[in-house]
Amino acid sequence: STTRLILNEAELVMALAQELQMRVVTVSLEDQSFSSIIQVISGASMLVSMHGAQLITSLFLPRGAVVMELFPFAVNPEQYTPYKTLATLPGMDLHYISWRNTKEENTITHPDRPWEQGGIAHLEKEEQERILASKDVPRHLCCRNPEWLFRIYQDTLVDISSFLEVLKDSMKTKPSVKKSKPASTVHPGRVREAQCQTSVQTTIE
C-alpha cells in the first residue's frame, strides 16, 4: 500500500517473530494476487493490519486466530468497530485486539494530498489549523469528513513497546476455542421491499 503505511514495518515484523516465536510474513495487494493472500491468511494464527478495508480478509482466518487492528493518531478505536464486530460474530471465534498510536510525533500526515486521500489544502486556513491541532477525531458521518480522512490516511511509526504490551495483555485473556463443532450457521433474513436512498452532495466537505 502507498497510504496508511507502517513506517517501521520491518522492525515490527522482527519484534512479532521474536515475541511469538513464529514465522511472520507480509502480504500486499500491490504485489500478490487476492487468492494467494487468502491462502496465506487461511493458515495464519494472527492477522495484524492498519485499520482499512483489507481487514475484511479476517473472514478467512481459522477459528481461534487473533485479529490485531492498528489505529493511527487521533482515531479512536471505540468509534470504528466493523472488524471488531466481524471478529465477534457467532461462529467466527476470533480474538480481537486494537492498538492505537497515542504519540503525535510518531505520525506523518499528508495535508497536500488530494482530499480523498486525506488532503486538507482545499479547506479554509482556519479549518486546516483546527484539524492539525485536533487530538481526537470527533464522531462524524461516514465517509467524506475531512478530519477523518486526514487522520486515517496518516503513516504511522508503531511504538514497539506499547504494541507488544497491548498484545501480551490481551493474549492473557484469549479464550480457548472449544474442540466441538462451530456455532450453528447463521442465515440472514429474506430481504423485502429493498429501497436505495442516496444523498447528493454538491460540494466537497
Short mmCIF file of C-alpha atoms in Angstrom, two decimals:
data_model
loop_
_atom_site.label_atom_id
_atom_site.label_comp_id
_atom_site.label_asym_id
_atom_site.label_seq_id
_atom_site.Cartn_x
_atom_site.Cartn_y
_atom_site.Cartn_z
CA SER A 1 0.00 0.00 0.00
CA THR A 2 1.11 3.57 -0.64
CA THR A 3 -1.06 5.06 2.11
CA ARG A 4 -1.61 4.28 5.82
CA LEU A 5 1.93 2.94 5.94
CA ILE A 6 3.59 1.26 8.91
CA LEU A 7 6.86 3.17 8.70
CA ASN A 8 8.86 0.65 10.75
CA GLU A 9 7.26 -2.47 9.30
CA ALA A 10 10.49 -4.50 9.27
CA GLU A 11 11.13 -3.72 12.94
CA LEU A 12 7.55 -4.65 13.83
CA VAL A 13 7.80 -7.94 11.92
CA MET A 14 11.01 -8.81 13.76
CA ALA A 15 9.52 -7.93 17.15
CA LEU A 16 6.46 -10.09 16.47
CA ALA A 17 8.59 -13.02 15.36
CA GLN A 18 10.73 -12.81 18.49
CA GLU A 19 7.78 -12.35 20.85
CA LEU A 20 5.61 -15.11 19.41
CA GLN A 21 8.39 -17.41 18.20
CA MET A 22 6.54 -17.75 14.90
CA ARG A 23 7.25 -17.05 11.26
CA VAL A 24 5.83 -13.67 10.24
CA VAL A 25 5.04 -12.90 6.60
CA THR A 26 3.84 -9.69 4.97
CA VAL A 27 1.24 -9.57 2.22
CA SER A 28 0.33 -6.80 -0.19
CA LEU A 29 -2.42 -6.45 -2.78
CA GLU A 30 0.05 -4.47 -4.89
CA ASP A 31 2.46 -7.41 -5.09
CA GLN A 32 0.28 -10.51 -4.69
CA SER A 33 -2.99 -11.85 -6.02
CA PHE A 34 -6.02 -11.78 -3.75
CA SER A 35 -6.29 -15.57 -3.91
CA SER A 36 -2.67 -16.03 -2.77
CA ILE A 37 -3.27 -13.64 0.13
CA ILE A 38 -6.36 -15.60 1.17
CA GLN A 39 -4.31 -18.78 1.05
CA VAL A 40 -1.79 -17.28 3.49
CA ILE A 41 -4.44 -15.85 5.81
CA SER A 42 -6.45 -19.08 5.92
CA GLY A 43 -3.47 -20.76 7.57
CA ALA A 44 -2.45 -17.87 9.85
CA SER A 45 -2.76 -17.71 13.62
CA MET A 46 -2.73 -13.89 13.69
CA LEU A 47 -3.54 -11.01 11.33
CA VAL A 48 -2.04 -7.57 12.04
CA SER A 49 -3.12 -4.58 9.95
CA MET A 50 -3.75 -0.86 9.98
CA HIS A 51 -7.46 -0.01 10.00
CA GLY A 52 -8.77 -0.38 6.46
CA ALA A 53 -10.86 -2.42 4.05
CA GLN A 54 -8.16 -5.10 3.75
CA LEU A 55 -9.20 -6.33 7.20
CA ILE A 56 -12.24 -7.94 5.59
CA THR A 57 -9.80 -10.78 4.84
CA SER A 58 -10.12 -11.74 8.51
CA LEU A 59 -13.19 -13.64 7.28
CA PHE A 60 -10.77 -16.31 6.09
CA LEU A 61 -8.82 -16.74 9.33
CA PRO A 62 -9.14 -20.11 11.05
CA ARG A 63 -11.11 -20.35 14.28
CA GLY A 64 -9.08 -19.28 17.29
CA ALA A 65 -6.91 -16.82 15.35
CA VAL A 66 -6.12 -13.29 16.52
CA VAL A 67 -7.04 -10.07 14.69
CA MET A 68 -4.94 -7.06 15.75
CA GLU A 69 -6.16 -3.78 14.26
CA LEU A 70 -3.86 -0.75 14.40
CA PHE A 71 -5.27 2.77 14.56
CA PRO A 72 -3.36 5.95 13.67
CA PHE A 73 -3.03 9.01 15.88
CA ALA A 74 -6.30 10.76 16.87
CA VAL A 75 -8.50 7.88 15.64
CA ASN A 76 -10.48 6.31 18.49
CA PRO A 77 -10.92 2.52 18.07
CA GLU A 78 -14.19 2.66 20.02
CA GLN A 79 -15.79 4.66 17.20
CA TYR A 80 -14.76 2.41 14.32
CA THR A 81 -15.71 -1.19 15.06
CA PRO A 82 -16.70 -3.07 11.85
CA TYR A 83 -13.84 -5.55 12.15
CA LYS A 84 -14.24 -5.93 15.89
CA THR A 85 -17.90 -6.72 15.22
CA LEU A 86 -16.95 -9.18 12.48
CA ALA A 87 -14.48 -10.97 14.74
CA THR A 88 -17.10 -11.46 17.45
CA LEU A 89 -19.92 -12.75 15.24
CA PRO A 90 -21.26 -16.18 16.22
CA GLY A 91 -19.09 -18.92 14.77
CA MET A 92 -16.12 -16.68 13.89
CA ASP A 93 -14.29 -17.48 17.15
CA LEU A 94 -11.63 -14.81 16.56
CA HIS A 95 -9.80 -12.91 19.31
CA TYR A 96 -9.86 -9.18 18.53
CA ILE A 97 -7.24 -6.69 19.75
CA SER A 98 -6.85 -2.99 18.93
CA TRP A 99 -3.77 -0.80 19.29
CA ARG A 100 -3.81 2.98 18.97
CA ASN A 101 -0.94 5.36 18.27
CA THR A 102 -1.09 7.92 21.09
CA LYS A 103 2.14 9.71 20.16
CA GLU A 104 1.73 12.56 17.71
CA GLU A 105 5.46 12.55 16.99
CA ASN A 106 5.05 9.01 15.61
CA THR A 107 2.78 10.06 12.78
CA ILE A 108 3.35 11.57 9.36
CA THR A 109 0.44 13.47 7.83
CA HIS A 110 -0.12 14.41 4.19
CA PRO A 111 -2.06 17.70 4.08
CA ASP A 112 -1.18 18.36 0.43
CA ARG A 113 -2.59 15.14 -0.98
CA PRO A 114 -5.93 15.11 -2.85
CA TRP A 115 -8.87 15.47 -0.46
CA GLU A 116 -9.98 11.85 -0.98
CA GLN A 117 -6.58 10.73 0.35
CA GLY A 118 -6.72 12.95 3.40
CA GLY A 119 -5.51 16.23 1.96
CA ILE A 120 -6.81 19.41 3.59
CA ALA A 121 -5.22 22.11 1.40
CA HIS A 122 -8.62 22.82 -0.21
CA LEU A 123 -10.10 23.88 3.15
CA GLU A 124 -10.16 27.35 4.67
CA LYS A 125 -6.98 28.16 6.59
CA GLU A 126 -8.83 28.28 9.91
CA GLU A 127 -10.32 24.82 9.35
CA GLN A 128 -6.91 23.43 8.39
CA GLU A 129 -5.41 24.78 11.61
CA ARG A 130 -8.25 23.30 13.67
CA ILE A 131 -7.75 19.85 12.14
CA LEU A 132 -3.98 20.00 12.61
CA ALA A 133 -4.43 20.91 16.29
CA SER A 134 -7.06 18.25 16.98
CA LYS A 135 -6.04 15.24 19.08
CA ASP A 136 -9.19 13.17 18.58
CA VAL A 137 -11.44 12.90 15.53
CA PRO A 138 -14.98 13.73 16.72
CA ARG A 139 -17.90 11.50 15.82
CA HIS A 140 -18.99 12.03 12.22
CA LEU A 141 -20.94 10.55 9.37
CA CYS A 142 -19.06 8.25 7.00
CA CYS A 143 -17.07 8.78 4.92
CA ARG A 144 -16.15 12.18 3.46
CA ASN A 145 -15.39 14.03 6.68
CA PRO A 146 -12.09 15.86 6.01
CA GLU A 147 -10.72 15.44 9.54
CA TRP A 148 -11.39 11.71 9.46
CA LEU A 149 -9.76 11.34 6.04
CA PHE A 150 -6.77 13.43 7.12
CA ARG A 151 -6.15 11.21 10.13
CA ILE A 152 -6.96 7.81 8.67
CA TYR A 153 -4.52 8.34 5.77
CA GLN A 154 -1.61 9.13 8.08
CA ASP A 155 1.50 6.98 8.10
CA THR A 156 2.41 5.53 11.49
CA LEU A 157 5.62 4.67 13.29
CA VAL A 158 4.40 1.88 15.56
CA ASP A 159 5.73 2.14 19.12
CA ILE A 160 7.01 -1.41 19.51
CA SER A 161 6.98 -1.48 23.32
CA SER A 162 3.36 -0.33 23.66
CA PHE A 163 2.31 -2.62 20.79
CA LEU A 164 3.83 -5.66 22.50
CA GLU A 165 2.37 -4.64 25.86
CA VAL A 166 -1.14 -4.47 24.40
CA LEU A 167 -0.60 -7.78 22.62
CA LYS A 168 0.70 -9.61 25.70
CA ASP A 169 -2.02 -8.22 28.00
CA SER A 170 -4.76 -9.20 25.58
CA MET A 171 -3.37 -12.67 24.95
CA LYS A 172 -3.72 -13.41 28.67
CA THR A 173 -7.49 -13.24 28.25
CA LYS A 174 -7.65 -15.07 24.91
CA PRO A 175 -10.40 -17.67 25.22
CA SER A 176 -9.69 -21.22 24.15
CA VAL A 177 -11.64 -22.46 21.16
CA LYS A 178 -13.73 -25.49 22.01
CA LYS A 179 -12.94 -28.60 20.04
CA SER A 180 -16.63 -29.12 19.44
CA LYS A 181 -18.30 -28.17 16.18
CA PRO A 182 -18.60 -24.44 15.39
CA ALA A 183 -21.70 -22.49 16.37
CA SER A 184 -24.71 -23.23 14.21
CA THR A 185 -24.78 -21.43 10.87
CA VAL A 186 -26.40 -18.00 10.94
CA HIS A 187 -28.51 -17.16 7.88
CA PRO A 188 -29.62 -13.57 7.20
CA GLY A 189 -33.32 -12.93 6.87
CA ARG A 190 -35.01 -12.54 3.49
CA VAL A 191 -34.76 -9.05 2.01
CA ARG A 192 -38.19 -7.48 1.50
CA GLU A 193 -39.10 -4.23 -0.23
CA ALA A 194 -35.50 -3.09 -0.67
CA GLN A 195 -35.04 0.58 -1.49
CA CYS A 196 -31.98 2.62 -2.36
CA GLN A 197 -31.74 6.07 -0.81
CA THR A 198 -28.84 8.40 -1.57
CA SER A 199 -27.94 11.92 -0.60
CA VAL A 200 -26.23 14.01 -3.25
CA GLN A 201 -23.56 16.43 -2.05
CA THR A 202 -22.60 19.15 -4.48
CA THR A 203 -19.60 20.49 -2.60
CA ILE A 204 -16.53 18.86 -1.17
CA GLU A 205 -16.70 18.91 2.60
#
